[in-house]
PDB file of C-alpha atoms in Angstrom:
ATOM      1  CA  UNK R   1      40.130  69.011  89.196  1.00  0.00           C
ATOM      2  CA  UNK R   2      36.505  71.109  88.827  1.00  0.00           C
ATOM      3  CA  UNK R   3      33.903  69.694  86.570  1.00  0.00           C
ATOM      4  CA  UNK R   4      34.899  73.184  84.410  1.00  0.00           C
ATOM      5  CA  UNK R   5      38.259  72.976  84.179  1.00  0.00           C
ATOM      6  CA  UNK R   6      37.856  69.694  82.348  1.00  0.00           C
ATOM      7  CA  UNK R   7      35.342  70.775  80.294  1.00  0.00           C
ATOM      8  CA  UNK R   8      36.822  74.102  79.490  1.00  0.00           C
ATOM      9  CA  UNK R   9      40.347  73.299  80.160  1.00  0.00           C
ATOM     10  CA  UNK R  10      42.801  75.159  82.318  1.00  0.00           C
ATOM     11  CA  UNK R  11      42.540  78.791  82.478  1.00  0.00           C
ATOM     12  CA  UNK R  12      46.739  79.380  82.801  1.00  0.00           C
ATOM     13  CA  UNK R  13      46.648  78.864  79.343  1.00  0.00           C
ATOM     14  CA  UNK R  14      44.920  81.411  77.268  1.00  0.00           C
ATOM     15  CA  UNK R  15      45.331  81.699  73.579  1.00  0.00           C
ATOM     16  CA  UNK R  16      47.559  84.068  72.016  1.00  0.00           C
ATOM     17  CA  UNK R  17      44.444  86.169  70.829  1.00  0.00           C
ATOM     18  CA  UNK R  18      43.511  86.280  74.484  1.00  0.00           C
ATOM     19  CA  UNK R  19      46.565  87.915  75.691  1.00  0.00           C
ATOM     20  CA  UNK R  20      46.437  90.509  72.952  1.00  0.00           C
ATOM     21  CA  UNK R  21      42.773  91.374  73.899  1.00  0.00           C
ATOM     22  CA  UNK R  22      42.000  95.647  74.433  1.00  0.00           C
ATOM     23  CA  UNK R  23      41.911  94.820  77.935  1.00  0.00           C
ATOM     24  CA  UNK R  24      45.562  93.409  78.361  1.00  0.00           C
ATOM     25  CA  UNK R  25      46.746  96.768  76.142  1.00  0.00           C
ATOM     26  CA  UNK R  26      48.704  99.727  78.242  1.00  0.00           C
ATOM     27  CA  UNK R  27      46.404 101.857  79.922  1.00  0.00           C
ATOM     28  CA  UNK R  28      46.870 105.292  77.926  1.00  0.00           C
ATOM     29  CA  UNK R  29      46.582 106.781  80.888  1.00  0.00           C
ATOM     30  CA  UNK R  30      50.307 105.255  81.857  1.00  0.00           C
ATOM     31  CA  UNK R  31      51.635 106.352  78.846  1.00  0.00           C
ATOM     32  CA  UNK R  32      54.058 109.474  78.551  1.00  0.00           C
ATOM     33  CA  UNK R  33      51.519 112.342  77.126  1.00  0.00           C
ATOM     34  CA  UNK R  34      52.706 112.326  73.794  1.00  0.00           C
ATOM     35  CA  UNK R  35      52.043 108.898  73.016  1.00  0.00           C
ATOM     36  CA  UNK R  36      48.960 109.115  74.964  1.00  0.00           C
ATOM     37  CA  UNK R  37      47.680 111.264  72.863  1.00  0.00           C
ATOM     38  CA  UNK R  38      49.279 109.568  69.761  1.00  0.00           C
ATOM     39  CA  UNK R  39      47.006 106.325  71.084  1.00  0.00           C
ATOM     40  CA  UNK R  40      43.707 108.585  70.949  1.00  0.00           C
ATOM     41  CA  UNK R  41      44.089 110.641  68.283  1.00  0.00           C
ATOM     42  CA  UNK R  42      44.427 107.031  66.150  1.00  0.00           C
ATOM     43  CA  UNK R  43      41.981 105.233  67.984  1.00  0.00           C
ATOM     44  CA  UNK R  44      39.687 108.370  67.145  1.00  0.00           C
ATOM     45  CA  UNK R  45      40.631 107.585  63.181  1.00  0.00           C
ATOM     46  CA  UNK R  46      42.642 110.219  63.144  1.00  0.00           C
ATOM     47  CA  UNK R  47      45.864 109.997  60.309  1.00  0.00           C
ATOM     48  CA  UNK R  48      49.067 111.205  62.621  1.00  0.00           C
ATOM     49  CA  UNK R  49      51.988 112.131  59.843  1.00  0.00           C
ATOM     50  CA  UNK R  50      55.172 112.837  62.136  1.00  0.00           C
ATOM     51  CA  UNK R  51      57.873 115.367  60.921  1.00  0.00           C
ATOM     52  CA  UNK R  52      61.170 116.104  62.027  1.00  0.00           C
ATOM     53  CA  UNK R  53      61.687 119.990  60.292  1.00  0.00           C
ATOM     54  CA  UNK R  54      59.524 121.988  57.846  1.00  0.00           C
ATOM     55  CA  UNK R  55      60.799 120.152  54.475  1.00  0.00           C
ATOM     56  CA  UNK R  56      59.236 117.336  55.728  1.00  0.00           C
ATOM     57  CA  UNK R  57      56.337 119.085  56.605  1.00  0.00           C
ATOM     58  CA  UNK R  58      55.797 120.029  52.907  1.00  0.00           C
ATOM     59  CA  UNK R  59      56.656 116.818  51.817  1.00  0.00           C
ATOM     60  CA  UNK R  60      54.093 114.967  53.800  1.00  0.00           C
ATOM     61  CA  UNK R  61      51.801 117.429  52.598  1.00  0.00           C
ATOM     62  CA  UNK R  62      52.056 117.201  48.865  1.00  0.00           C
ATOM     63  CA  UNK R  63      51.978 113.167  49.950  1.00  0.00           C
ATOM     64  CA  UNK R  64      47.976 114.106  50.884  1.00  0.00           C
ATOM     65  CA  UNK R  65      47.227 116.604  48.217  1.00  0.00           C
ATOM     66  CA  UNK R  66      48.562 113.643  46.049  1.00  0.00           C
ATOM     67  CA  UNK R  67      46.678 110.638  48.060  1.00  0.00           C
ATOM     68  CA  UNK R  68      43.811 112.518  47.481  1.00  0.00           C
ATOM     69  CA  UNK R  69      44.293 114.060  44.279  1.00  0.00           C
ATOM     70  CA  UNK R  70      43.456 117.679  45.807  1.00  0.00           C
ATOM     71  CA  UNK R  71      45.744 119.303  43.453  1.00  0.00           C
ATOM     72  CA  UNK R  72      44.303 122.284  41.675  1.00  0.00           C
ATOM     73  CA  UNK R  73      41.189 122.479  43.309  1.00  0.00           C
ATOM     74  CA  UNK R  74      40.277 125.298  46.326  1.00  0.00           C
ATOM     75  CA  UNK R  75      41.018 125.223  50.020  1.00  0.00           C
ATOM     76  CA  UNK R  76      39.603 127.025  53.302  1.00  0.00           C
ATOM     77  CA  UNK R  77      42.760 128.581  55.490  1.00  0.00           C
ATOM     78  CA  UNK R  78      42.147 131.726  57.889  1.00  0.00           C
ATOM     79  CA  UNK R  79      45.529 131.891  58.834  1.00  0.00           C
ATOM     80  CA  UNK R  80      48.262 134.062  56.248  1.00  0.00           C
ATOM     81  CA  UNK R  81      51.341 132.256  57.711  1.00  0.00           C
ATOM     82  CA  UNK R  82      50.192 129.128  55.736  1.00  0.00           C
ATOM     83  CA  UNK R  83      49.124 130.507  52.851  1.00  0.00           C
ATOM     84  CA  UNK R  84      52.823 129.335  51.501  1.00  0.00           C
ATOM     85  CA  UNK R  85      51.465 125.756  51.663  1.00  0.00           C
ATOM     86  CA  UNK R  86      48.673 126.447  49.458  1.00  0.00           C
ATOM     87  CA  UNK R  87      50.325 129.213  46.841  1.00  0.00           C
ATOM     88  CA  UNK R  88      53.204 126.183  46.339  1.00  0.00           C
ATOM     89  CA  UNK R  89      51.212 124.023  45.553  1.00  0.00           C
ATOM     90  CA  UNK R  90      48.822 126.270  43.274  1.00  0.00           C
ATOM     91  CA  UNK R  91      45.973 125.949  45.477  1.00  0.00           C
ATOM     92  CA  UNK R  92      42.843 128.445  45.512  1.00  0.00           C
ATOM     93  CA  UNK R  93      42.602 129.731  49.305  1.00  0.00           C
ATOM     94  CA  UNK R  94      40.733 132.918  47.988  1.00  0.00           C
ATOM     95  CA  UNK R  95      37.204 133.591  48.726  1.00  0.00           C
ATOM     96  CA  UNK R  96      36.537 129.245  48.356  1.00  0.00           C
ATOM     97  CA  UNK R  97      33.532 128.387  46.752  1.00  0.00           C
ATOM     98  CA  UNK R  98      33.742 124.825  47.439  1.00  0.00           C
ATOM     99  CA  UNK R  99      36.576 124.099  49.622  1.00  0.00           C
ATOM    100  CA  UNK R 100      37.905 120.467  49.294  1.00  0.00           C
ATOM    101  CA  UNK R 101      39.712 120.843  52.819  1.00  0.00           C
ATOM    102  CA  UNK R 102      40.524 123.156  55.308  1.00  0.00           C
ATOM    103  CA  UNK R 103      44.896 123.906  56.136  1.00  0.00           C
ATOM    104  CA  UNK R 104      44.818 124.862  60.063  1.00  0.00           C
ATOM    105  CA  UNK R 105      46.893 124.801  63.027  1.00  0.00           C
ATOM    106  CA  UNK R 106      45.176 124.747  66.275  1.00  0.00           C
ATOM    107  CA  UNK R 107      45.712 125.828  69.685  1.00  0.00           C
ATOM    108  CA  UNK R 108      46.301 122.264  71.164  1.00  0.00           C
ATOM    109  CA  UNK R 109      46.312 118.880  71.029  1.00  0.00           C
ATOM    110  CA  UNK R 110      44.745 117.256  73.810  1.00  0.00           C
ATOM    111  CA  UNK R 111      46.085 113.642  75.239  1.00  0.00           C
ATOM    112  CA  UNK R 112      44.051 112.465  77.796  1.00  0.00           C
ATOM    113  CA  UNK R 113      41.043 112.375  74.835  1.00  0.00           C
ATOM    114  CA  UNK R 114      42.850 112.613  71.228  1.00  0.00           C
ATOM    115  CA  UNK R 115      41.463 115.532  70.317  1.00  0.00           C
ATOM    116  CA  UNK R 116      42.211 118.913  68.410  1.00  0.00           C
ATOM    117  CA  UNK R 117      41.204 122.338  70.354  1.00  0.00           C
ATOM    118  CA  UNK R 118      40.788 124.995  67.866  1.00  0.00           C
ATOM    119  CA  UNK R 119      39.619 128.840  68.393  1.00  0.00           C
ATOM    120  CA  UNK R 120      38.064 131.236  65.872  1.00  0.00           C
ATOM    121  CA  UNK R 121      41.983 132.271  65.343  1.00  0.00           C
ATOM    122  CA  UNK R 122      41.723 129.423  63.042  1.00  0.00           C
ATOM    123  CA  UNK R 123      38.224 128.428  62.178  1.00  0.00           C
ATOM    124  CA  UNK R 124      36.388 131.898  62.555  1.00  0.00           C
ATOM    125  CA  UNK R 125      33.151 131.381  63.674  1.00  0.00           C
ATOM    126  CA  UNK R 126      32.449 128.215  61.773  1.00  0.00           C
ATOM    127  CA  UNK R 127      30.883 125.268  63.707  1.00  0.00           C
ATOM    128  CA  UNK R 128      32.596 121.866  63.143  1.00  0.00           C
ATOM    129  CA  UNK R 129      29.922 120.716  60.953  1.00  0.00           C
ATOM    130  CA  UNK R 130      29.893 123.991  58.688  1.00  0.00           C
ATOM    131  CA  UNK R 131      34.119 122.972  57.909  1.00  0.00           C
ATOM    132  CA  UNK R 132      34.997 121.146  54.753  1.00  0.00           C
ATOM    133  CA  UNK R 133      34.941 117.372  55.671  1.00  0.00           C
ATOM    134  CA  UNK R 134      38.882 117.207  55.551  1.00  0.00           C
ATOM    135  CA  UNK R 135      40.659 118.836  57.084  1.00  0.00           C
ATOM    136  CA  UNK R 136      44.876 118.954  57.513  1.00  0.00           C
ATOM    137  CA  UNK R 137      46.430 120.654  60.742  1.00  0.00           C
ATOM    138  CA  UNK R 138      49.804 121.803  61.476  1.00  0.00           C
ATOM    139  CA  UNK R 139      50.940 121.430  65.237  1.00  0.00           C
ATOM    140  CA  UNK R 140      53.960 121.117  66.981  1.00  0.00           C
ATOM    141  CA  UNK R 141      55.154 118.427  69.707  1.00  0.00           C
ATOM    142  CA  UNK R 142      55.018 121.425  72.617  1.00  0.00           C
ATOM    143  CA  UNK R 143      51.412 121.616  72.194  1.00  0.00           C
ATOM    144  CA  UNK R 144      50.167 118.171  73.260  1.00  0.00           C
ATOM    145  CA  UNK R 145      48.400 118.902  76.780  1.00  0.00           C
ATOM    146  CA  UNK R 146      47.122 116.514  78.981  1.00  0.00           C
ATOM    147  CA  UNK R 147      43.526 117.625  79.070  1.00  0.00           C
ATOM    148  CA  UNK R 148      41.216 120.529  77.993  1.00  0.00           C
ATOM    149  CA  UNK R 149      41.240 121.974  80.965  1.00  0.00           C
ATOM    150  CA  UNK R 150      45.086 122.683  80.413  1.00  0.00           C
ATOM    151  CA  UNK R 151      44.256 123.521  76.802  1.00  0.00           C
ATOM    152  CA  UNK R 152      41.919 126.538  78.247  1.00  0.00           C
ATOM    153  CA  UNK R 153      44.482 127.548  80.551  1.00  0.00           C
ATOM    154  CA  UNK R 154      47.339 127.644  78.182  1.00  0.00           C
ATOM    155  CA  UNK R 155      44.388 129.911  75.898  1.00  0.00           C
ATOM    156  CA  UNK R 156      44.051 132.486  78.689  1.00  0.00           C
ATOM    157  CA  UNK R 157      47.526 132.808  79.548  1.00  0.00           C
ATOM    158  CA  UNK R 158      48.066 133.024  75.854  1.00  0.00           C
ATOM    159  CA  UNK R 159      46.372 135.493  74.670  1.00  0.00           C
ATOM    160  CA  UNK R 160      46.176 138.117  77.743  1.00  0.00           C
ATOM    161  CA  UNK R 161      43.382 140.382  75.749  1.00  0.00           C
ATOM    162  CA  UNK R 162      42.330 139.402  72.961  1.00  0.00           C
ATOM    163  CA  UNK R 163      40.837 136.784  74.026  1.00  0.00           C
ATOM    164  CA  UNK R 164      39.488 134.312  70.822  1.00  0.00           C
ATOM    165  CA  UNK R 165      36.141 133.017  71.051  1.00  0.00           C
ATOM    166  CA  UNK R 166      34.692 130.249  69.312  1.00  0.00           C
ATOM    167  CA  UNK R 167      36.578 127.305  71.302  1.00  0.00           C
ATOM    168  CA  UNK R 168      35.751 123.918  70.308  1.00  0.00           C
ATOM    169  CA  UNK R 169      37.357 120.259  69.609  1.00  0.00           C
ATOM    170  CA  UNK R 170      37.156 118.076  67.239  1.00  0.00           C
ATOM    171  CA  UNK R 171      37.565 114.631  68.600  1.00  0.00           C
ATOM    172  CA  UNK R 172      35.862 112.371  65.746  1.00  0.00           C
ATOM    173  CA  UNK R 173      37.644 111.474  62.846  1.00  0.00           C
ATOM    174  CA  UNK R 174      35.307 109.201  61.365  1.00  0.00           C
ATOM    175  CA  UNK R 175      32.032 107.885  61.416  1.00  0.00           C
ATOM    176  CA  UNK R 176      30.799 106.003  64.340  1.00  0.00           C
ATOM    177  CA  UNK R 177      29.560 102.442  63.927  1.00  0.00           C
ATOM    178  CA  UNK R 178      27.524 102.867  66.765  1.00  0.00           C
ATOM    179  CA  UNK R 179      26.021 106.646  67.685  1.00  0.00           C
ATOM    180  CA  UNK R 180      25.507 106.847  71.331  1.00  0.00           C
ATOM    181  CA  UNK R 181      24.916 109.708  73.859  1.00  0.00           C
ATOM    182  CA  UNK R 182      28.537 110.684  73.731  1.00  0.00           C
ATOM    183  CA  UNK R 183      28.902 110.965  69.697  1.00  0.00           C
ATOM    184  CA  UNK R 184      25.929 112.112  69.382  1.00  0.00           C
ATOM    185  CA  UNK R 185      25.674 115.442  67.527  1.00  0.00           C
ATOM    186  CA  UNK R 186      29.647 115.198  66.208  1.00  0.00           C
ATOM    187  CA  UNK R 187      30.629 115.851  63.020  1.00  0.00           C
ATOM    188  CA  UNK R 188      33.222 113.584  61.974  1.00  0.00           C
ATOM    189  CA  UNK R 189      36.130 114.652  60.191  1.00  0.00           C
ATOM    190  CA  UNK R 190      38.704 112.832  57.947  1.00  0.00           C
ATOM    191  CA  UNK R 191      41.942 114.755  59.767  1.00  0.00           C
ATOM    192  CA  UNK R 192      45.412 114.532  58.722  1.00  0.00           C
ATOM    193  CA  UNK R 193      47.630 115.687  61.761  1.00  0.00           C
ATOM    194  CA  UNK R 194      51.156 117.079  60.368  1.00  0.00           C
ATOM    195  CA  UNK R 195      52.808 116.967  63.227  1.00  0.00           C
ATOM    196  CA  UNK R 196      56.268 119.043  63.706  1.00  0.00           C
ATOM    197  CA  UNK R 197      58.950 117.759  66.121  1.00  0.00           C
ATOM    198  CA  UNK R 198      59.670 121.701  68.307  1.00  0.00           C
ATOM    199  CA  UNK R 199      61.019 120.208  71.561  1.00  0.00           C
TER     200      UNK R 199
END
């Protein structure tokens, strides 16, 4: 027996806590693309609310107006087919002075990375860090992609001439600990994901 096997004791044996370490975790990469991107989006800091038909959809979403007591106050939302959201609920969606959160859907969700791809269909031409700080999105299952790549492609096949502008993610959901190269310049965003079971 080594010198550091009796000092450190045999290596077949690791803790509990070892075995559980990141590094013993699935790949995401293995994963089926839904839960890949389930894994990301919540490693991100994302909040991932999953809903099974529309009723659910508006329960889940008085559950955050009421979590964050956002009742009576104004919202940002470009897009008229969820203005029903807001008028049930008595929110002010008109001309927002100060928005408490913006009501979205998006163009995709994007596995391989977690992240939301969004087009000036539903953000105009605002930059991330010119949104509200919260924000809520309504997507359905059929839009996770694997990558943006696939996200741009699904754009252009999408939307044959009028072609949005303004494409961007939002991959940050909170606040770094530690800024690097990668983070840096990201706005994070506190995002709610209502997510709608379509396939």
């Amino acid at each position: 027996m080594s010198l550091f096997k009796k000092i450190f004791g045999s290596n077949k044996e690791g803790s509990d806590e070892e075995n559980q370490s990141e590094y013993n975790a699935p790949k995401p990469s293995s994963l089926p693309i839904d839960e890949q991107f389930t894994y990301n989006f919540k490693k991100n800091g994302g909040k991932f609310l999953y809903c099974e038909n529309l009723d659910e959809v508006k329960e889940q979403f008085e559950n955050i107006l009421e979590e964050n007591d956002w009742f009576e106050c104004e919202a940002l939302c470009f897009e008229p087919n969820l203005y029903s959201l807001l008028e049930e609920n008595k929110l002010n969606f008109t001309n927002p002075s100060n928005p408490k959160f913006l009501l979205a859907s998006c163009e995709n969700l994007i596995g391989d990375e977690g992240s939301v791809l969004f087009s000036s269909n539903q953000i105009k031409q605002y930059k991330p860090n010119e949104l509200p700080d919260n924000i809520v999105i309504l997507a359905t299952t059929s839009q996770i992609l694997e990558s943006k790549s696939d996200g741009l492609r699904v754009i252009k096949k999408k939307y044959d001439k009028d072609y949005p502008t303004n494409i961007t993610t939002i991959k940050y959901f909170e606040k770094v600990q530690d800024e690097d190269f990668l983070t840096y310049g990201s706005s994070a965003k506190n995002l709610y994901l209502l997510l709608l079971e379509d396939l």
